[in-house]
mmCIF file of C-alpha atoms in Angstrom:
data_model
loop_
_atom_site.group_PDB
_atom_site.id
_atom_site.type_symbol
_atom_site.label_atom_id
_atom_site.label_comp_id
_atom_site.label_asym_id
_atom_site.label_seq_id
_atom_site.Cartn_x
_atom_site.Cartn_y
_atom_site.Cartn_z
ATOM 1 C CA ASP A 1 -15.677 -45.600 18.271
ATOM 2 C CA GLN A 2 -17.650 -42.560 19.767
ATOM 3 C CA GLN A 3 -15.822 -41.712 22.843
ATOM 4 C CA VAL A 4 -17.818 -38.888 24.055
ATOM 5 C CA LYS A 5 -21.611 -39.598 24.354
ATOM 6 C CA GLN A 6 -24.812 -37.870 25.203
ATOM 7 C CA ASN A 7 -27.436 -40.366 25.453
ATOM 8 C CA SER A 8 -30.106 -38.197 25.509
ATOM 9 C CA PRO A 9 -31.247 -36.957 22.116
ATOM 10 C CA SER A 10 -33.810 -34.293 23.658
ATOM 11 C CA LEU A 11 -34.833 -33.090 26.886
ATOM 12 C CA SER A 12 -37.885 -30.881 27.541
ATOM 13 C CA VAL A 13 -37.765 -28.797 30.640
ATOM 14 C CA GLN A 14 -40.311 -26.198 31.884
ATOM 15 C CA GLU A 15 -39.084 -22.179 31.978
ATOM 16 C CA GLY A 16 -37.776 -21.697 35.634
ATOM 17 C CA ARG A 17 -36.749 -25.159 36.308
ATOM 18 C CA ILE A 18 -33.383 -26.659 36.218
ATOM 19 C CA SER A 19 -31.918 -28.568 32.951
ATOM 20 C CA ILE A 20 -29.303 -31.411 33.472
ATOM 21 C CA LEU A 21 -27.607 -32.306 30.302
ATOM 22 C CA ASN A 22 -25.542 -35.433 30.824
ATOM 23 C CA CYS A 23 -22.376 -36.591 28.812
ATOM 24 C CA ASP A 24 -20.092 -39.793 29.379
ATOM 25 C CA TYR A 25 -16.471 -40.281 28.246
ATOM 26 C CA THR A 26 -14.276 -43.340 27.552
ATOM 27 C CA ASN A 27 -10.866 -42.075 27.245
ATOM 28 C CA SER A 28 -9.218 -41.548 30.634
ATOM 29 C CA MET A 29 -6.639 -39.575 28.753
ATOM 30 C CA PHE A 30 -9.254 -36.484 28.341
ATOM 31 C CA ASP A 31 -8.322 -33.805 30.234
ATOM 32 C CA TYR A 32 -10.332 -30.580 29.288
ATOM 33 C CA PHE A 33 -14.077 -30.517 28.763
ATOM 34 C CA LEU A 34 -16.171 -27.971 27.345
ATOM 35 C CA TRP A 35 -19.936 -27.413 26.467
ATOM 36 C CA TYR A 36 -21.252 -25.728 23.282
ATOM 37 C CA LYS A 37 -24.444 -24.529 22.214
ATOM 38 C CA LYS A 38 -25.701 -24.696 19.086
ATOM 39 C CA TYR A 39 -28.694 -22.639 17.367
ATOM 40 C CA PRO A 40 -29.890 -23.985 13.648
ATOM 41 C CA ALA A 41 -27.850 -22.419 10.988
ATOM 42 C CA GLU A 42 -25.295 -20.871 13.338
ATOM 43 C CA GLY A 43 -22.029 -22.312 14.515
ATOM 44 C CA PRO A 44 -21.361 -23.944 17.966
ATOM 45 C CA THR A 45 -20.956 -21.141 20.682
ATOM 46 C CA PHE A 46 -18.747 -22.071 23.701
ATOM 47 C CA LEU A 47 -20.582 -22.033 27.143
ATOM 48 C CA ILE A 48 -18.524 -23.205 29.862
ATOM 49 C CA SER A 49 -15.325 -25.636 30.403
ATOM 50 C CA ILE A 50 -13.729 -27.327 33.160
ATOM 51 C CA SER A 51 -10.232 -29.034 33.740
ATOM 52 C CA SER A 52 -9.758 -32.270 35.052
ATOM 53 C CA ILE A 53 -8.336 -30.960 38.302
ATOM 54 C CA LYS A 54 -11.485 -29.409 39.264
ATOM 55 C CA ASP A 55 -15.063 -31.060 39.852
ATOM 56 C CA LYS A 56 -17.195 -27.988 39.541
ATOM 57 C CA ASN A 57 -17.324 -24.743 37.710
ATOM 58 C CA GLU A 58 -19.653 -22.165 37.639
ATOM 59 C CA ASP A 59 -20.423 -19.465 35.308
ATOM 60 C CA GLY A 60 -23.843 -17.401 35.731
ATOM 61 C CA ARG A 61 -26.645 -19.760 35.202
ATOM 62 C CA PHE A 62 -24.532 -22.400 33.977
ATOM 63 C CA THR A 63 -22.427 -24.929 35.947
ATOM 64 C CA VAL A 64 -20.624 -28.041 34.902
ATOM 65 C CA PHE A 65 -19.715 -30.745 37.198
ATOM 66 C CA LEU A 66 -17.364 -33.507 36.720
ATOM 67 C CA ASN A 67 -17.011 -36.832 38.026
ATOM 68 C CA LYS A 68 -13.722 -38.477 36.875
ATOM 69 C CA SER A 69 -13.906 -41.921 38.711
ATOM 70 C CA ALA A 70 -17.241 -42.439 36.809
ATOM 71 C CA LYS A 71 -16.028 -40.698 33.619
ATOM 72 C CA HIS A 72 -19.088 -38.429 33.681
ATOM 73 C CA LEU A 73 -20.066 -34.769 33.338
ATOM 74 C CA SER A 74 -22.952 -32.825 33.422
ATOM 75 C CA LEU A 75 -24.359 -29.188 32.767
ATOM 76 C CA HIS A 76 -27.015 -27.588 34.858
ATOM 77 C CA ILE A 77 -28.593 -24.647 33.750
ATOM 78 C CA VAL A 78 -30.809 -23.004 36.417
ATOM 79 C CA PRO A 79 -33.138 -21.093 36.113
ATOM 80 C CA SER A 80 -33.695 -22.421 32.478
ATOM 81 C CA GLN A 81 -35.143 -19.480 29.871
ATOM 82 C CA PRO A 82 -36.761 -20.290 26.693
ATOM 83 C CA GLY A 83 -33.554 -18.670 25.127
ATOM 84 C CA ASP A 84 -31.623 -21.616 26.199
ATOM 85 C CA SER A 85 -33.799 -23.728 23.699
ATOM 86 C CA ALA A 86 -30.632 -24.932 21.267
ATOM 87 C CA VAL A 87 -28.421 -28.061 20.592
ATOM 88 C CA TYR A 88 -26.269 -28.761 23.363
ATOM 89 C CA PHE A 89 -22.734 -30.260 22.646
ATOM 90 C CA CYS A 90 -20.340 -32.156 25.104
ATOM 91 C CA ALA A 91 -16.601 -32.167 23.878
ATOM 92 C CA ALA A 92 -13.327 -33.281 25.542
ATOM 93 C CA SER A 93 -9.647 -33.120 24.754
ATOM 94 C CA GLY A 94 -6.523 -35.000 25.929
ATOM 95 C CA ASN A 95 -3.156 -33.776 26.731
ATOM 96 C CA SER A 96 -1.717 -35.427 23.416
ATOM 97 C CA GLY A 97 -3.298 -32.388 21.336
ATOM 98 C CA TYR A 98 -5.950 -30.023 20.302
ATOM 99 C CA ALA A 99 -8.275 -32.374 18.886
ATOM 100 C CA LEU A 100 -11.886 -31.820 20.486
ATOM 101 C CA ASN A 101 -13.977 -35.096 20.544
ATOM 102 C CA PHE A 102 -17.599 -34.472 20.354
ATOM 103 C CA GLY A 103 -20.891 -36.202 21.488
ATOM 104 C CA LYS A 104 -23.625 -36.144 19.279
ATOM 105 C CA GLY A 105 -25.790 -33.183 21.017
ATOM 106 C CA THR A 106 -28.663 -33.380 23.230
ATOM 107 C CA SER A 107 -31.289 -30.623 22.035
ATOM 108 C CA LEU A 108 -32.781 -28.866 24.825
ATOM 109 C CA LEU A 109 -36.290 -27.285 24.766
ATOM 110 C CA VAL A 110 -37.339 -24.889 27.442
ATOM 111 C CA THR A 111 -41.364 -24.566 27.405
ATOM 112 C CA PRO A 112 -43.227 -21.208 29.049
ATOM 113 C CA SER B 1 -13.202 -14.255 21.587
ATOM 114 C CA ALA B 2 -12.018 -13.746 17.866
ATOM 115 C CA VAL B 3 -14.840 -13.072 15.463
ATOM 116 C CA ILE B 4 -14.801 -15.565 12.859
ATOM 117 C CA SER B 5 -16.313 -15.951 9.230
ATOM 118 C CA GLN B 6 -16.783 -18.394 6.505
ATOM 119 C CA LYS B 7 -17.735 -17.986 2.768
ATOM 120 C CA PRO B 8 -19.938 -19.367 1.355
ATOM 121 C CA SER B 9 -22.623 -19.931 4.264
ATOM 122 C CA ARG B 10 -24.052 -22.917 1.788
ATOM 123 C CA ASP B 11 -24.058 -24.272 -1.481
ATOM 124 C CA ILE B 12 -25.613 -26.851 -3.819
ATOM 125 C CA CYS B 13 -22.971 -28.500 -5.723
ATOM 126 C CA GLN B 14 -23.012 -31.187 -8.336
ATOM 127 C CA ARG B 15 -21.445 -34.374 -7.846
ATOM 128 C CA GLY B 16 -17.580 -34.948 -9.172
ATOM 129 C CA THR B 17 -17.183 -31.217 -8.739
ATOM 130 C CA SER B 18 -15.044 -29.258 -6.296
ATOM 131 C CA LEU B 19 -16.010 -26.646 -3.622
ATOM 132 C CA THR B 20 -13.253 -24.274 -1.779
ATOM 133 C CA ILE B 21 -14.608 -23.151 1.804
ATOM 134 C CA GLN B 22 -12.796 -19.702 3.295
ATOM 135 C CA CYS B 23 -12.555 -19.129 7.081
ATOM 136 C CA GLN B 24 -11.493 -15.546 7.664
ATOM 137 C CA VAL B 25 -10.634 -14.169 11.250
ATOM 138 C CA ASP B 26 -10.609 -10.799 12.725
ATOM 139 C CA SER B 27 -7.355 -11.193 14.733
ATOM 140 C CA GLN B 28 -4.182 -13.251 14.436
ATOM 141 C CA VAL B 29 -4.916 -16.551 16.125
ATOM 142 C CA THR B 30 -2.436 -19.762 16.594
ATOM 143 C CA MET B 31 -4.470 -22.746 15.758
ATOM 144 C CA MET B 32 -7.130 -23.243 12.831
ATOM 145 C CA PHE B 33 -9.036 -26.242 12.541
ATOM 146 C CA TRP B 34 -11.596 -27.824 10.230
ATOM 147 C CA TYR B 35 -14.541 -29.925 11.413
ATOM 148 C CA ARG B 36 -17.461 -31.760 9.988
ATOM 149 C CA GLN B 37 -20.805 -32.463 10.952
ATOM 150 C CA GLN B 38 -22.746 -35.026 8.878
ATOM 151 C CA PRO B 39 -26.406 -35.168 9.471
ATOM 152 C CA GLY B 40 -27.283 -36.544 12.352
ATOM 153 C CA GLN B 41 -23.747 -36.563 13.739
ATOM 154 C CA SER B 42 -21.666 -34.849 16.116
ATOM 155 C CA LEU B 43 -18.855 -32.950 14.904
ATOM 156 C CA THR B 44 -15.345 -34.535 13.479
ATOM 157 C CA LEU B 45 -11.869 -32.924 13.210
ATOM 158 C CA ILE B 46 -10.936 -33.212 9.390
ATOM 159 C CA ALA B 47 -7.428 -31.657 10.203
ATOM 160 C CA THR B 48 -5.340 -29.080 11.795
ATOM 161 C CA ALA B 49 -4.812 -26.044 9.603
ATOM 162 C CA ASN B 50 -0.797 -25.086 9.956
ATOM 163 C CA GLN B 51 0.219 -21.670 8.611
ATOM 164 C CA GLY B 52 3.443 -22.227 6.253
ATOM 165 C CA SER B 53 3.444 -25.880 6.345
ATOM 166 C CA GLU B 54 1.279 -28.756 5.294
ATOM 167 C CA ALA B 55 -1.896 -29.575 7.407
ATOM 168 C CA THR B 56 -2.131 -32.231 9.818
ATOM 169 C CA TYR B 57 -4.920 -34.756 8.906
ATOM 170 C CA GLU B 58 -6.945 -36.833 11.433
ATOM 171 C CA SER B 59 -7.425 -40.910 10.539
ATOM 172 C CA GLY B 60 -9.937 -41.095 7.641
ATOM 173 C CA PHE B 61 -9.358 -37.892 6.056
ATOM 174 C CA VAL B 62 -6.560 -37.288 3.279
ATOM 175 C CA ILE B 63 -5.188 -34.109 1.673
ATOM 176 C CA ASP B 64 -6.220 -35.429 -1.910
ATOM 177 C CA LYS B 65 -9.938 -34.782 -0.681
ATOM 178 C CA PHE B 66 -9.495 -32.317 1.631
ATOM 179 C CA PRO B 67 -6.777 -29.721 0.521
ATOM 180 C CA ILE B 68 -6.432 -27.149 3.256
ATOM 181 C CA SER B 69 -4.132 -23.912 2.682
ATOM 182 C CA ARG B 70 -3.428 -21.448 5.809
ATOM 183 C CA PRO B 71 -1.207 -18.480 3.916
ATOM 184 C CA ASN B 72 -1.413 -16.246 7.294
ATOM 185 C CA LEU B 73 -2.489 -16.443 10.778
ATOM 186 C CA THR B 74 -5.897 -15.108 10.103
ATOM 187 C CA PHE B 75 -7.157 -17.249 6.763
ATOM 188 C CA SER B 76 -7.604 -20.661 5.809
ATOM 189 C CA THR B 77 -9.483 -22.580 3.241
ATOM 190 C CA LEU B 78 -10.725 -25.864 2.688
ATOM 191 C CA THR B 79 -11.569 -27.580 -0.316
ATOM 192 C CA VAL B 80 -13.639 -30.512 -0.746
ATOM 193 C CA SER B 81 -12.998 -32.319 -3.839
ATOM 194 C CA ASN B 82 -14.512 -34.658 -6.408
ATOM 195 C CA MET B 83 -17.988 -34.402 -4.357
ATOM 196 C CA SER B 84 -20.276 -37.174 -3.671
ATOM 197 C CA PRO B 85 -23.654 -37.039 -2.056
ATOM 198 C CA GLU B 86 -21.777 -38.314 1.074
ATOM 199 C CA ASP B 87 -19.575 -35.067 1.552
ATOM 200 C CA SER B 88 -23.102 -33.241 2.095
ATOM 201 C CA SER B 89 -22.171 -31.900 5.534
ATOM 202 C CA ILE B 90 -21.968 -28.752 7.661
ATOM 203 C CA TYR B 91 -18.244 -27.983 7.297
ATOM 204 C CA LEU B 92 -17.150 -25.808 10.381
ATOM 205 C CA CYS B 93 -13.623 -23.985 11.188
ATOM 206 C CA SER B 94 -12.525 -23.435 14.369
ATOM 207 C CA VAL B 95 -9.612 -21.192 16.309
ATOM 208 C CA GLY B 96 -7.680 -21.671 19.311
ATOM 209 C CA GLN B 97 -5.326 -19.401 20.808
ATOM 210 C CA GLY B 98 -2.971 -22.025 22.982
ATOM 211 C CA SER B 99 -5.769 -22.779 25.261
ATOM 212 C CA ASP B 100 -7.699 -25.786 25.089
ATOM 213 C CA THR B 101 -11.085 -23.778 24.244
ATOM 214 C CA GLN B 102 -11.825 -23.563 20.418
ATOM 215 C CA TYR B 103 -14.335 -20.967 18.825
ATOM 216 C CA PHE B 104 -16.618 -21.728 15.708
ATOM 217 C CA GLY B 105 -17.233 -19.953 12.756
ATOM 218 C CA PRO B 106 -20.865 -20.208 11.406
ATOM 219 C CA GLY B 107 -20.335 -23.062 9.583
ATOM 220 C CA THR B 108 -20.788 -23.960 5.582
ATOM 221 C CA ARG B 109 -23.963 -26.269 4.978
ATOM 222 C CA LEU B 110 -22.876 -28.380 1.633
ATOM 223 C CA THR B 111 -25.511 -30.375 -0.522
ATOM 224 C CA VAL B 112 -24.115 -32.387 -3.125
ATOM 225 C CA LEU B 113 -26.812 -33.569 -5.483
#
C-alpha cells in the first residue's frame, strides 16, 4: 500500500517560472519529510527536508511547505532552471524507525 | 555529507545466479540501508544493515534471498541470490548519521535474463 503518493508523473515548466511539485501521504505517524532529486544513472540527491513541527522550510530557490491537516506537502522551485530537470521524489519517515517511504516520483522538465 | 560508492555500477546476470553488491562510505556512519527501485516504481527499503549483527529486513524481504553483511562502519554488501527476471532493479545503499536524512549511493543497475 503506497503511503506516499505523487500523483503527477510529470511536469513541464518554463525557465524562470515557479515549479510546484506535490506530495500526499496517508500515515499520520510520519513526522519527517524529505525531497530528493534524481538524475538518470545517479542515486537520489537530498534536496530539502521538513519536520512536522514546522510548516515551511526554505533553502535558496527551494521551499517545502507542509500542511499536516491535509497530509500534503509541496516543493516550490523558483526561479526554475534547465538544470533542475530531473525526477523528484518525496519521502517520509515516522518516529518508529528510520525507514523512508518514497513516492513514485515526478519528472520535471524545465524548458528554456 | 558522506561520499558513497557502489560496485558494480551495473551488471547483466543469468537467471539462477547470485550477485553481490558492495557499498563503501568514506567515513564511519551509524546507519546503512539497502533499497530497491523496480522499473516505474518508488524506492523500497529492503533492510537495515546492522554493524556486527544480522540485518533487519522489511516485510516481503528475507535473508535467504537478500543476505547482507556489514563488517564495519564504512562497508556493507547486499547479495541478490538465485536471481530471476523479477529481480531486475536498481539497488541503492544509503547512509544516515542518526538524523532522519539519508544519503544515497549512485546505485547498481541489475538486469536478469
